[in-house]
Amino acid sequence: MTVYATPDRNAADVRVIRAAGDLVCVRCRLKSGDGDPADFPADGIPAMLDHLDFHTVVGDHVPLEAFVRLRSEYADLSEDGAL
Ligand SMILES: [Zn+2]
């Protein structure tokens, strides 16, 4: 499992992981509304970057490191011709 952001690191307000190949914003408050916390599964790296942008818009702290890591992974995928 890869951890891109977690409250234990850099005071992030989100927990973003890749588990079994799936990118997930864990117990996402944007997705949860007034109900129980729910996970947001992103359909690829661009979708997760958009999602994290939205977290910053509403005032959540998303560490720069998380964006940098996702963007560099996405760039690597592009170089391999996977996209
Ligand atoms: Zn989220």
PDB file of N, CA, C and O and ligand atoms in Angstrom:
ATOM      1  N   MET A   1       0.846  -1.193   0.000  1.00  0.00           N
ATOM      2  CA  MET A   1       0.000   0.000   0.000  1.00  0.00           C
ATOM      3  C   MET A   1       0.884   1.246   0.000  1.00  0.00           C
ATOM      4  O   MET A   1       1.865   1.323   0.728  1.00  0.00           O
ATOM      5  N   THR A   2       0.530   2.187  -0.821  1.00  0.00           N
ATOM      6  CA  THR A   2       1.244   3.460  -0.878  1.00  0.00           C
ATOM      7  C   THR A   2       0.410   4.522  -0.168  1.00  0.00           C
ATOM      8  O   THR A   2      -0.797   4.608  -0.374  1.00  0.00           O
ATOM      9  N   VAL A   3       1.053   5.311   0.673  1.00  0.00           N
ATOM     10  CA  VAL A   3       0.359   6.392   1.370  1.00  0.00           C
ATOM     11  C   VAL A   3       0.850   7.726   0.822  1.00  0.00           C
ATOM     12  O   VAL A   3       2.027   8.056   0.924  1.00  0.00           O
ATOM     13  N   TYR A   4      -0.053   8.478   0.215  1.00  0.00           N
ATOM     14  CA  TYR A   4       0.303   9.773  -0.370  1.00  0.00           C
ATOM     15  C   TYR A   4       0.125  10.902   0.633  1.00  0.00           C
ATOM     16  O   TYR A   4       0.860  11.875   0.617  1.00  0.00           O
ATOM     17  N   ALA A   5      -0.877  10.765   1.453  1.00  0.00           N
ATOM     18  CA  ALA A   5      -1.128  11.776   2.480  1.00  0.00           C
ATOM     19  C   ALA A   5      -1.851  11.106   3.633  1.00  0.00           C
ATOM     20  O   ALA A   5      -2.670  10.215   3.429  1.00  0.00           O
ATOM     21  N   THR A   6      -1.516  11.552   4.832  1.00  0.00           N
ATOM     22  CA  THR A   6      -2.179  11.007   6.020  1.00  0.00           C
ATOM     23  C   THR A   6      -2.082  12.040   7.130  1.00  0.00           C
ATOM     24  O   THR A   6      -1.124  12.821   7.174  1.00  0.00           O
ATOM     25  N   PRO A   7      -3.069  12.091   7.996  1.00  0.00           N
ATOM     26  CA  PRO A   7      -3.034  13.074   9.084  1.00  0.00           C
ATOM     27  C   PRO A   7      -1.792  12.937   9.972  1.00  0.00           C
ATOM     28  O   PRO A   7      -1.405  13.906  10.627  1.00  0.00           O
ATOM     29  N   ASP A   8      -1.178  11.770   9.979  1.00  0.00           N
ATOM     30  CA  ASP A   8       0.026  11.572  10.785  1.00  0.00           C
ATOM     31  C   ASP A   8       1.251  12.243  10.180  1.00  0.00           C
ATOM     32  O   ASP A   8       2.295  12.342  10.810  1.00  0.00           O
ATOM     33  N   ARG A   9       1.111  12.694   8.928  1.00  0.00           N
ATOM     34  CA  ARG A   9       2.258  13.248   8.224  1.00  0.00           C
ATOM     35  C   ARG A   9       1.901  14.631   7.675  1.00  0.00           C
ATOM     36  O   ARG A   9       0.898  14.791   6.996  1.00  0.00           O
ATOM     37  N   ASN A  10       2.675  15.633   7.979  1.00  0.00           N
ATOM     38  CA  ASN A  10       2.469  16.982   7.441  1.00  0.00           C
ATOM     39  C   ASN A  10       1.100  17.577   7.766  1.00  0.00           C
ATOM     40  O   ASN A  10       0.598  18.417   7.034  1.00  0.00           O
ATOM     41  N   ALA A  11       0.480  17.095   8.832  1.00  0.00           N
ATOM     42  CA  ALA A  11      -0.798  17.654   9.271  1.00  0.00           C
ATOM     43  C   ALA A  11      -1.860  17.664   8.180  1.00  0.00           C
ATOM     44  O   ALA A  11      -2.668  18.578   8.082  1.00  0.00           O
ATOM     45  N   ALA A  12      -1.860  16.642   7.366  1.00  0.00           N
ATOM     46  CA  ALA A  12      -2.846  16.567   6.288  1.00  0.00           C
ATOM     47  C   ALA A  12      -4.253  16.379   6.854  1.00  0.00           C
ATOM     48  O   ALA A  12      -4.437  15.741   7.891  1.00  0.00           O
ATOM     49  N   ASP A  13      -5.226  16.972   6.155  1.00  0.00           N
ATOM     50  CA  ASP A  13      -6.627  16.776   6.540  1.00  0.00           C
ATOM     51  C   ASP A  13      -7.269  15.630   5.770  1.00  0.00           C
ATOM     52  O   ASP A  13      -8.455  15.358   5.936  1.00  0.00           O
ATOM     53  N   VAL A  14      -6.471  15.011   4.924  1.00  0.00           N
ATOM     54  CA  VAL A  14      -6.996  13.899   4.126  1.00  0.00           C
ATOM     55  C   VAL A  14      -6.076  12.697   4.273  1.00  0.00           C
ATOM     56  O   VAL A  14      -4.925  12.821   4.667  1.00  0.00           O
ATOM     57  N   ARG A  15      -6.634  11.545   3.949  1.00  0.00           N
ATOM     58  CA  ARG A  15      -5.835  10.333   3.912  1.00  0.00           C
ATOM     59  C   ARG A  15      -6.012   9.732   2.523  1.00  0.00           C
ATOM     60  O   ARG A  15      -7.109   9.310   2.149  1.00  0.00           O
ATOM     61  N   VAL A  16      -4.923   9.755   1.760  1.00  0.00           N
ATOM     62  CA  VAL A  16      -4.971   9.276   0.377  1.00  0.00           C
ATOM     63  C   VAL A  16      -4.006   8.116   0.229  1.00  0.00           C
ATOM     64  O   VAL A  16      -2.820   8.245   0.543  1.00  0.00           O
ATOM     65  N   ILE A  17      -4.530   6.997  -0.234  1.00  0.00           N
ATOM     66  CA  ILE A  17      -3.708   5.797  -0.355  1.00  0.00           C
ATOM     67  C   ILE A  17      -3.949   5.114  -1.695  1.00  0.00           C
ATOM     68  O   ILE A  17      -4.946   5.375  -2.368  1.00  0.00           O
ATOM     69  N   ARG A  18      -3.011   4.251  -2.064  1.00  0.00           N
ATOM     70  CA  ARG A  18      -3.259   3.317  -3.150  1.00  0.00           C
ATOM     71  C   ARG A  18      -3.177   1.926  -2.558  1.00  0.00           C
ATOM     72  O   ARG A  18      -2.149   1.533  -2.019  1.00  0.00           O
ATOM     73  N   ALA A  19      -4.272   1.208  -2.631  1.00  0.00           N
ATOM     74  CA  ALA A  19      -4.339  -0.149  -2.101  1.00  0.00           C
ATOM     75  C   ALA A  19      -4.876  -1.062  -3.181  1.00  0.00           C
ATOM     76  O   ALA A  19      -5.921  -0.778  -3.767  1.00  0.00           O
ATOM     77  N   ALA A  20      -4.161  -2.128  -3.462  1.00  0.00           N
ATOM     78  CA  ALA A  20      -4.560  -3.078  -4.507  1.00  0.00           C
ATOM     79  C   ALA A  20      -4.799  -2.359  -5.832  1.00  0.00           C
ATOM     80  O   ALA A  20      -5.723  -2.681  -6.566  1.00  0.00           O
ATOM     81  N   GLY A  21      -3.980  -1.335  -6.104  1.00  0.00           N
ATOM     82  CA  GLY A  21      -4.083  -0.634  -7.378  1.00  0.00           C
ATOM     83  C   GLY A  21      -5.106   0.480  -7.414  1.00  0.00           C
ATOM     84  O   GLY A  21      -5.150   1.253  -8.368  1.00  0.00           O
ATOM     85  N   ASP A  22      -5.929   0.584  -6.379  1.00  0.00           N
ATOM     86  CA  ASP A  22      -6.967   1.614  -6.368  1.00  0.00           C
ATOM     87  C   ASP A  22      -6.544   2.834  -5.569  1.00  0.00           C
ATOM     88  O   ASP A  22      -6.099   2.716  -4.433  1.00  0.00           O
ATOM     89  N   LEU A  23      -6.692   4.014  -6.179  1.00  0.00           N
ATOM     90  CA  LEU A  23      -6.436   5.274  -5.487  1.00  0.00           C
ATOM     91  C   LEU A  23      -7.685   5.642  -4.706  1.00  0.00           C
ATOM     92  O   LEU A  23      -8.772   5.734  -5.276  1.00  0.00           O
ATOM     93  N   VAL A  24      -7.508   5.885  -3.399  1.00  0.00           N
ATOM     94  CA  VAL A  24      -8.675   6.153  -2.566  1.00  0.00           C
ATOM     95  C   VAL A  24      -8.410   7.296  -1.596  1.00  0.00           C
ATOM     96  O   VAL A  24      -7.340   7.377  -0.991  1.00  0.00           O
ATOM     97  N   CYS A  25      -9.375   8.206  -1.490  1.00  0.00           N
ATOM     98  CA  CYS A  25      -9.375   9.205  -0.427  1.00  0.00           C
ATOM     99  C   CYS A  25     -10.226   8.598   0.692  1.00  0.00           C
ATOM    100  O   CYS A  25     -11.437   8.430   0.551  1.00  0.00           O
ATOM    101  N   VAL A  26      -9.550   8.212   1.775  1.00  0.00           N
ATOM    102  CA  VAL A  26     -10.188   7.410   2.821  1.00  0.00           C
ATOM    103  C   VAL A  26     -11.026   8.274   3.764  1.00  0.00           C
ATOM    104  O   VAL A  26     -10.584   9.325   4.215  1.00  0.00           O
ATOM    105  N   ARG A  27     -12.242   7.799   4.037  1.00  0.00           N
ATOM    106  CA  ARG A  27     -13.163   8.497   4.937  1.00  0.00           C
ATOM    107  C   ARG A  27     -13.243   9.982   4.563  1.00  0.00           C
ATOM    108  O   ARG A  27     -13.070  10.872   5.405  1.00  0.00           O
ATOM    109  N   CYS A  28     -13.530  10.207   3.288  1.00  0.00           N
ATOM    110  CA  CYS A  28     -13.515  11.546   2.721  1.00  0.00           C
ATOM    111  C   CYS A  28     -14.693  12.383   3.210  1.00  0.00           C
ATOM    112  O   CYS A  28     -15.841  11.977   3.068  1.00  0.00           O
ATOM    113  N   ARG A  29     -14.394  13.551   3.771  1.00  0.00           N
ATOM    114  CA  ARG A  29     -15.487  14.357   4.299  1.00  0.00           C
ATOM    115  C   ARG A  29     -16.290  15.025   3.187  1.00  0.00           C
ATOM    116  O   ARG A  29     -17.449  15.388   3.379  1.00  0.00           O
ATOM    117  N   LEU A  30     -15.678  15.184   2.008  1.00  0.00           N
ATOM    118  CA  LEU A  30     -16.424  15.751   0.883  1.00  0.00           C
ATOM    119  C   LEU A  30     -17.507  14.792   0.415  1.00  0.00           C
ATOM    120  O   LEU A  30     -18.568  15.189  -0.033  1.00  0.00           O
ATOM    121  N   LYS A  31     -17.216  13.519   0.519  1.00  0.00           N
ATOM    122  CA  LYS A  31     -18.147  12.504   0.050  1.00  0.00           C
ATOM    123  C   LYS A  31     -19.153  12.119   1.129  1.00  0.00           C
ATOM    124  O   LYS A  31     -20.208  11.573   0.839  1.00  0.00           O
ATOM    125  N   SER A  32     -18.811  12.430   2.358  1.00  0.00           N
ATOM    126  CA  SER A  32     -19.614  11.908   3.459  1.00  0.00           C
ATOM    127  C   SER A  32     -20.850  12.740   3.767  1.00  0.00           C
ATOM    128  O   SER A  32     -21.851  12.214   4.228  1.00  0.00           O
ATOM    129  N   GLY A  33     -20.775  14.061   3.516  1.00  0.00           N
ATOM    130  CA  GLY A  33     -21.910  14.895   3.874  1.00  0.00           C
ATOM    131  C   GLY A  33     -22.181  14.807   5.361  1.00  0.00           C
ATOM    132  O   GLY A  33     -21.264  14.865   6.168  1.00  0.00           O
ATOM    133  N   ASP A  34     -23.443  14.646   5.703  1.00  0.00           N
ATOM    134  CA  ASP A  34     -23.802  14.566   7.113  1.00  0.00           C
ATOM    135  C   ASP A  34     -23.793  13.126   7.616  1.00  0.00           C
ATOM    136  O   ASP A  34     -24.009  12.877   8.789  1.00  0.00           O
ATOM    137  N   GLY A  35     -23.568  12.206   6.716  1.00  0.00           N
ATOM    138  CA  GLY A  35     -23.654  10.795   7.099  1.00  0.00           C
ATOM    139  C   GLY A  35     -22.326  10.239   7.557  1.00  0.00           C
ATOM    140  O   GLY A  35     -21.414  10.969   7.921  1.00  0.00           O
ATOM    141  N   ASP A  36     -22.228   8.948   7.535  1.00  0.00           N
ATOM    142  CA  ASP A  36     -20.993   8.289   7.931  1.00  0.00           C
ATOM    143  C   ASP A  36     -19.906   8.571   6.904  1.00  0.00           C
ATOM    144  O   ASP A  36     -20.183   8.695   5.719  1.00  0.00           O
ATOM    145  N   PRO A  37     -18.665   8.681   7.371  1.00  0.00           N
ATOM    146  CA  PRO A  37     -17.564   8.895   6.433  1.00  0.00           C
ATOM    147  C   PRO A  37     -17.510   7.777   5.395  1.00  0.00           C
ATOM    148  O   PRO A  37     -17.666   6.608   5.729  1.00  0.00           O
ATOM    149  N   ALA A  38     -17.312   8.194   4.137  1.00  0.00           N
ATOM    150  CA  ALA A  38     -17.245   7.219   3.062  1.00  0.00           C
ATOM    151  C   ALA A  38     -15.953   7.433   2.280  1.00  0.00           C
ATOM    152  O   ALA A  38     -15.410   8.532   2.255  1.00  0.00           O
ATOM    153  N   ASP A  39     -15.471   6.382   1.654  1.00  0.00           N
ATOM    154  CA  ASP A  39     -14.253   6.496   0.852  1.00  0.00           C
ATOM    155  C   ASP A  39     -14.579   7.051  -0.531  1.00  0.00           C
ATOM    156  O   ASP A  39     -15.656   6.794  -1.076  1.00  0.00           O
ATOM    157  N   PHE A  40     -13.641   7.823  -1.075  1.00  0.00           N
ATOM    158  CA  PHE A  40     -13.777   8.293  -2.448  1.00  0.00           C
ATOM    159  C   PHE A  40     -12.753   7.559  -3.303  1.00  0.00           C
ATOM    160  O   PHE A  40     -11.555   7.792  -3.183  1.00  0.00           O
ATOM    161  N   PRO A  41     -13.202   6.664  -4.161  1.00  0.00           N
ATOM    162  CA  PRO A  41     -12.268   5.980  -5.060  1.00  0.00           C
ATOM    163  C   PRO A  41     -12.102   6.800  -6.336  1.00  0.00           C
ATOM    164  O   PRO A  41     -13.087   7.116  -7.005  1.00  0.00           O
ATOM    165  N   ALA A  42     -10.865   7.171  -6.660  1.00  0.00           N
ATOM    166  CA  ALA A  42     -10.625   7.977  -7.852  1.00  0.00           C
ATOM    167  C   ALA A  42     -10.401   7.084  -9.062  1.00  0.00           C
ATOM    168  O   ALA A  42      -9.737   6.050  -8.973  1.00  0.00           O
ATOM    169  N   ASP A  43     -10.955   7.516 -10.169  1.00  0.00           N
ATOM    170  CA  ASP A  43     -10.791   6.776 -11.418  1.00  0.00           C
ATOM    171  C   ASP A  43      -9.534   7.290 -12.121  1.00  0.00           C
ATOM    172  O   ASP A  43      -9.608   7.978 -13.131  1.00  0.00           O
ATOM    173  N   GLY A  44      -8.378   6.995 -11.528  1.00  0.00           N
ATOM    174  CA  GLY A  44      -7.115   7.422 -12.101  1.00  0.00           C
ATOM    175  C   GLY A  44      -6.516   8.622 -11.397  1.00  0.00           C
ATOM    176  O   GLY A  44      -7.171   9.280 -10.584  1.00  0.00           O
ATOM    177  N   ILE A  45      -5.250   8.897 -11.720  1.00  0.00           N
ATOM    178  CA  ILE A  45      -4.519   9.969 -11.048  1.00  0.00           C
ATOM    179  C   ILE A  45      -5.112  11.355 -11.326  1.00  0.00           C
ATOM    180  O   ILE A  45      -5.267  12.150 -10.392  1.00  0.00           O
ATOM    181  N   PRO A  46      -5.462  11.693 -12.580  1.00  0.00           N
ATOM    182  CA  PRO A  46      -6.054  13.022 -12.808  1.00  0.00           C
ATOM    183  C   PRO A  46      -7.314  13.246 -11.975  1.00  0.00           C
ATOM    184  O   PRO A  46      -7.540  14.346 -11.462  1.00  0.00           O
ATOM    185  N   ALA A  47      -8.116  12.224 -11.815  1.00  0.00           N
ATOM    186  CA  ALA A  47      -9.344  12.354 -11.029  1.00  0.00           C
ATOM    187  C   ALA A  47      -9.013  12.625  -9.564  1.00  0.00           C
ATOM    188  O   ALA A  47      -9.692  13.412  -8.891  1.00  0.00           O
ATOM    189  N   MET A  48      -7.958  11.980  -9.058  1.00  0.00           N
ATOM    190  CA  MET A  48      -7.565  12.223  -7.672  1.00  0.00           C
ATOM    191  C   MET A  48      -6.977  13.622  -7.515  1.00  0.00           C
ATOM    192  O   MET A  48      -7.227  14.291  -6.506  1.00  0.00           O
ATOM    193  N   LEU A  49      -6.205  14.086  -8.505  1.00  0.00           N
ATOM    194  CA  LEU A  49      -5.657  15.448  -8.423  1.00  0.00           C
ATOM    195  C   LEU A  49      -6.803  16.468  -8.374  1.00  0.00           C
ATOM    196  O   LEU A  49      -6.763  17.423  -7.593  1.00  0.00           O
ATOM    197  N   ASP A  50      -7.811  16.274  -9.209  1.00  0.00           N
ATOM    198  CA  ASP A  50      -8.979  17.168  -9.186  1.00  0.00           C
ATOM    199  C   ASP A  50      -9.645  17.128  -7.813  1.00  0.00           C
ATOM    200  O   ASP A  50     -10.042  18.155  -7.260  1.00  0.00           O
ATOM    201  N   HIS A  51      -9.770  15.921  -7.286  1.00  0.00           N
ATOM    202  CA  HIS A  51     -10.426  15.735  -5.995  1.00  0.00           C
ATOM    203  C   HIS A  51      -9.645  16.459  -4.887  1.00  0.00           C
ATOM    204  O   HIS A  51     -10.236  17.141  -4.049  1.00  0.00           O
ATOM    205  N   LEU A  52      -8.320  16.347  -4.931  1.00  0.00           N
ATOM    206  CA  LEU A  52      -7.500  16.994  -3.898  1.00  0.00           C
ATOM    207  C   LEU A  52      -7.519  18.520  -4.063  1.00  0.00           C
ATOM    208  O   LEU A  52      -7.463  19.254  -3.076  1.00  0.00           O
ATOM    209  N   ASP A  53      -7.607  18.986  -5.311  1.00  0.00           N
ATOM    210  CA  ASP A  53      -7.783  20.424  -5.545  1.00  0.00           C
ATOM    211  C   ASP A  53      -9.031  20.909  -4.819  1.00  0.00           C
ATOM    212  O   ASP A  53      -9.043  21.959  -4.191  1.00  0.00           O
ATOM    213  N   PHE A  54     -10.089  20.128  -4.930  1.00  0.00           N
ATOM    214  CA  PHE A  54     -11.347  20.509  -4.317  1.00  0.00           C
ATOM    215  C   PHE A  54     -11.210  20.552  -2.793  1.00  0.00           C
ATOM    216  O   PHE A  54     -11.757  21.438  -2.132  1.00  0.00           O
ATOM    217  N   HIS A  55     -10.457  19.613  -2.222  1.00  0.00           N
ATOM    218  CA  HIS A  55     -10.220  19.641  -0.778  1.00  0.00           C
ATOM    219  C   HIS A  55      -9.551  20.955  -0.382  1.00  0.00           C
ATOM    220  O   HIS A  55      -9.916  21.572   0.631  1.00  0.00           O
ATOM    221  N   THR A  56      -8.561  21.398  -1.168  1.00  0.00           N
ATOM    222  CA  THR A  56      -7.871  22.647  -0.811  1.00  0.00           C
ATOM    223  C   THR A  56      -8.811  23.837  -0.948  1.00  0.00           C
ATOM    224  O   THR A  56      -8.743  24.770  -0.165  1.00  0.00           O
ATOM    225  N   VAL A  57      -9.710  23.785  -1.931  1.00  0.00           N
ATOM    226  CA  VAL A  57     -10.668  24.877  -2.132  1.00  0.00           C
ATOM    227  C   VAL A  57     -11.562  25.050  -0.897  1.00  0.00           C
ATOM    228  O   VAL A  57     -11.895  26.163  -0.510  1.00  0.00           O
ATOM    229  N   VAL A  58     -11.943  23.947  -0.278  1.00  0.00           N
ATOM    230  CA  VAL A  58     -12.819  24.039   0.894  1.00  0.00           C
ATOM    231  C   VAL A  58     -12.028  24.198   2.190  1.00  0.00           C
ATOM    232  O   VAL A  58     -12.594  24.149   3.275  1.00  0.00           O
ATOM    233  N   GLY A  59     -10.706  24.381   2.075  1.00  0.00           N
ATOM    234  CA  GLY A  59      -9.925  24.708   3.254  1.00  0.00           C
ATOM    235  C   GLY A  59      -9.169  23.564   3.892  1.00  0.00           C
ATOM    236  O   GLY A  59      -8.534  23.746   4.935  1.00  0.00           O
ATOM    237  N   ASP A  60      -9.252  22.376   3.316  1.00  0.00           N
ATOM    238  CA  ASP A  60      -8.479  21.257   3.859  1.00  0.00           C
ATOM    239  C   ASP A  60      -7.012  21.409   3.483  1.00  0.00           C
ATOM    240  O   ASP A  60      -6.693  21.930   2.417  1.00  0.00           O
ATOM    241  N   HIS A  61      -6.148  20.947   4.366  1.00  0.00           N
ATOM    242  CA  HIS A  61      -4.727  20.974   4.058  1.00  0.00           C
ATOM    243  C   HIS A  61      -4.330  19.671   3.378  1.00  0.00           C
ATOM    244  O   HIS A  61      -4.446  18.595   3.960  1.00  0.00           O
ATOM    245  N   VAL A  62      -3.888  19.802   2.130  1.00  0.00           N
ATOM    246  CA  VAL A  62      -3.342  18.655   1.405  1.00  0.00           C
ATOM    247  C   VAL A  62      -1.869  18.957   1.168  1.00  0.00           C
ATOM    248  O   VAL A  62      -1.539  19.948   0.517  1.00  0.00           O
ATOM    249  N   PRO A  63      -0.972  18.141   1.718  1.00  0.00           N
ATOM    250  CA  PRO A  63       0.467  18.424   1.592  1.00  0.00           C
ATOM    251  C   PRO A  63       0.900  18.480   0.129  1.00  0.00           C
ATOM    252  O   PRO A  63       0.457  17.665  -0.683  1.00  0.00           O
ATOM    253  N   LEU A  64       1.760  19.438  -0.168  1.00  0.00           N
ATOM    254  CA  LEU A  64       2.294  19.585  -1.521  1.00  0.00           C
ATOM    255  C   LEU A  64       2.916  18.274  -1.987  1.00  0.00           C
ATOM    256  O   LEU A  64       2.823  17.893  -3.152  1.00  0.00           O
ATOM    257  N   GLU A  65       3.535  17.589  -1.047  1.00  0.00           N
ATOM    258  CA  GLU A  65       4.187  16.313  -1.334  1.00  0.00           C
ATOM    259  C   GLU A  65       3.242  15.316  -2.016  1.00  0.00           C
ATOM    260  O   GLU A  65       3.646  14.550  -2.894  1.00  0.00           O
ATOM    261  N   ALA A  66       1.986  15.335  -1.609  1.00  0.00           N
ATOM    262  CA  ALA A  66       1.014  14.408  -2.199  1.00  0.00           C
ATOM    263  C   ALA A  66       0.786  14.736  -3.674  1.00  0.00           C
ATOM    264  O   ALA A  66       0.735  13.840  -4.523  1.00  0.00           O
ATOM    265  N   PHE A  67       0.652  16.038  -3.971  1.00  0.00           N
ATOM    266  CA  PHE A  67       0.459  16.447  -5.370  1.00  0.00           C
ATOM    267  C   PHE A  67       1.688  16.094  -6.209  1.00  0.00           C
ATOM    268  O   PHE A  67       1.572  15.576  -7.319  1.00  0.00           O
ATOM    269  N   VAL A  68       2.866  16.390  -5.655  1.00  0.00           N
ATOM    270  CA  VAL A  68       4.110  16.159  -6.387  1.00  0.00           C
ATOM    271  C   VAL A  68       4.261  14.672  -6.711  1.00  0.00           C
ATOM    272  O   VAL A  68       4.598  14.298  -7.838  1.00  0.00           O
ATOM    273  N   ARG A  69       3.956  13.853  -5.726  1.00  0.00           N
ATOM    274  CA  ARG A  69       4.125  12.413  -5.927  1.00  0.00           C
ATOM    275  C   ARG A  69       3.144  11.868  -6.970  1.00  0.00           C
ATOM    276  O   ARG A  69       3.511  11.086  -7.846  1.00  0.00           O
ATOM    277  N   LEU A  70       1.903  12.295  -6.875  1.00  0.00           N
ATOM    278  CA  LEU A  70       0.907  11.838  -7.843  1.00  0.00           C
ATOM    279  C   LEU A  70       1.252  12.321  -9.249  1.00  0.00           C
ATOM    280  O   LEU A  70       1.154  11.581 -10.221  1.00  0.00           O
ATOM    281  N   ARG A  71       1.681  13.588  -9.348  1.00  0.00           N
ATOM    282  CA  ARG A  71       2.016  14.132 -10.668  1.00  0.00           C
ATOM    283  C   ARG A  71       3.239  13.431 -11.262  1.00  0.00           C
ATOM    284  O   ARG A  71       3.289  13.189 -12.460  1.00  0.00           O
ATOM    285  N   SER A  72       4.221  13.103 -10.434  1.00  0.00           N
ATOM    286  CA  SER A  72       5.409  12.439 -10.980  1.00  0.00           C
ATOM    287  C   SER A  72       5.069  11.009 -11.391  1.00  0.00           C
ATOM    288  O   SER A  72       5.558  10.510 -12.396  1.00  0.00           O
ATOM    289  N   GLU A  73       4.194  10.347 -10.648  1.00  0.00           N
ATOM    290  CA  GLU A  73       3.768   9.004 -11.050  1.00  0.00           C
ATOM    291  C   GLU A  73       3.005   9.062 -12.365  1.00  0.00           C
ATOM    292  O   GLU A  73       3.155   8.205 -13.229  1.00  0.00           O
ATOM    293  N   TYR A  74       2.200  10.098 -12.505  1.00  0.00           N
ATOM    294  CA  TYR A  74       1.420  10.246 -13.730  1.00  0.00           C
ATOM    295  C   TYR A  74       2.348  10.507 -14.915  1.00  0.00           C
ATOM    296  O   TYR A  74       2.153   9.962 -16.004  1.00  0.00           O
ATOM    297  N   ALA A  75       3.383  11.309 -14.687  1.00  0.00           N
ATOM    298  CA  ALA A  75       4.356  11.592 -15.739  1.00  0.00           C
ATOM    299  C   ALA A  75       5.095  10.317 -16.129  1.00  0.00           C
ATOM    300  O   ALA A  75       5.344  10.068 -17.310  1.00  0.00           O
ATOM    301  N   ASP A  76       5.430   9.500 -15.147  1.00  0.00           N
ATOM    302  CA  ASP A  76       6.117   8.236 -15.440  1.00  0.00           C
ATOM    303  C   ASP A  76       5.241   7.327 -16.297  1.00  0.00           C
ATOM    304  O   ASP A  76       5.706   6.688 -17.231  1.00  0.00           O
ATOM    305  N   LEU A  77       3.956   7.277 -15.969  1.00  0.00           N
ATOM    306  CA  LEU A  77       3.028   6.463 -16.757  1.00  0.00           C
ATOM    307  C   LEU A  77       2.991   6.936 -18.196  1.00  0.00           C
ATOM    308  O   LEU A  77       2.969   6.151 -19.131  1.00  0.00           O
ATOM    309  N   SER A  78       2.999   8.258 -18.376  1.00  0.00           N
ATOM    310  CA  SER A  78       2.930   8.818 -19.715  1.00  0.00           C
ATOM    311  C   SER A  78       4.167   8.441 -20.515  1.00  0.00           C
ATOM    312  O   SER A  78       4.068   8.108 -21.699  1.00  0.00           O
ATOM    313  N   GLU A  79       5.333   8.478 -19.873  1.00  0.00           N
ATOM    314  CA  GLU A  79       6.575   8.146 -20.566  1.00  0.00           C
ATOM    315  C   GLU A  79       6.585   6.691 -21.006  1.00  0.00           C
ATOM    316  O   GLU A  79       7.160   6.345 -22.037  1.00  0.00           O
ATOM    317  N   ASP A  80       5.917   5.845 -20.212  1.00  0.00           N
ATOM    318  CA  ASP A  80       5.870   4.433 -20.584  1.00  0.00           C
ATOM    319  C   ASP A  80       4.850   4.159 -21.677  1.00  0.00           C
ATOM    320  O   ASP A  80       4.678   3.026 -22.099  1.00  0.00           O
ATOM    321  N   GLY A  81       4.160   5.175 -22.094  1.00  0.00           N
ATOM    322  CA  GLY A  81       3.192   5.006 -23.164  1.00  0.00           C
ATOM    323  C   GLY A  81       1.900   4.343 -22.702  1.00  0.00           C
ATOM    324  O   GLY A  81       1.146   3.805 -23.495  1.00  0.00           O
ATOM    325  N   ALA A  82       1.655   4.385 -21.399  1.00  0.00           N
ATOM    326  CA  ALA A  82       0.469   3.724 -20.872  1.00  0.00           C
ATOM    327  C   ALA A  82      -0.780   4.591 -21.046  1.00  0.00           C
ATOM    328  O   ALA A  82      -1.895   4.129 -20.836  1.00  0.00           O
ATOM    329  N   LEU A  83      -0.570   5.852 -21.435  1.00  0.00           N
ATOM    330  CA  LEU A  83      -1.732   6.744 -21.556  1.00  0.00           C
ATOM    331  C   LEU A  83      -1.842   7.323 -22.949  1.00  0.00           C
ATOM    332  O   LEU A  83      -0.859   7.461 -23.642  1.00  0.00           O
TER     333      LEU A  83
HETATM  334 ZN    ZN B   1     -11.522  13.348  -0.369  1.00  0.00          ZN
END
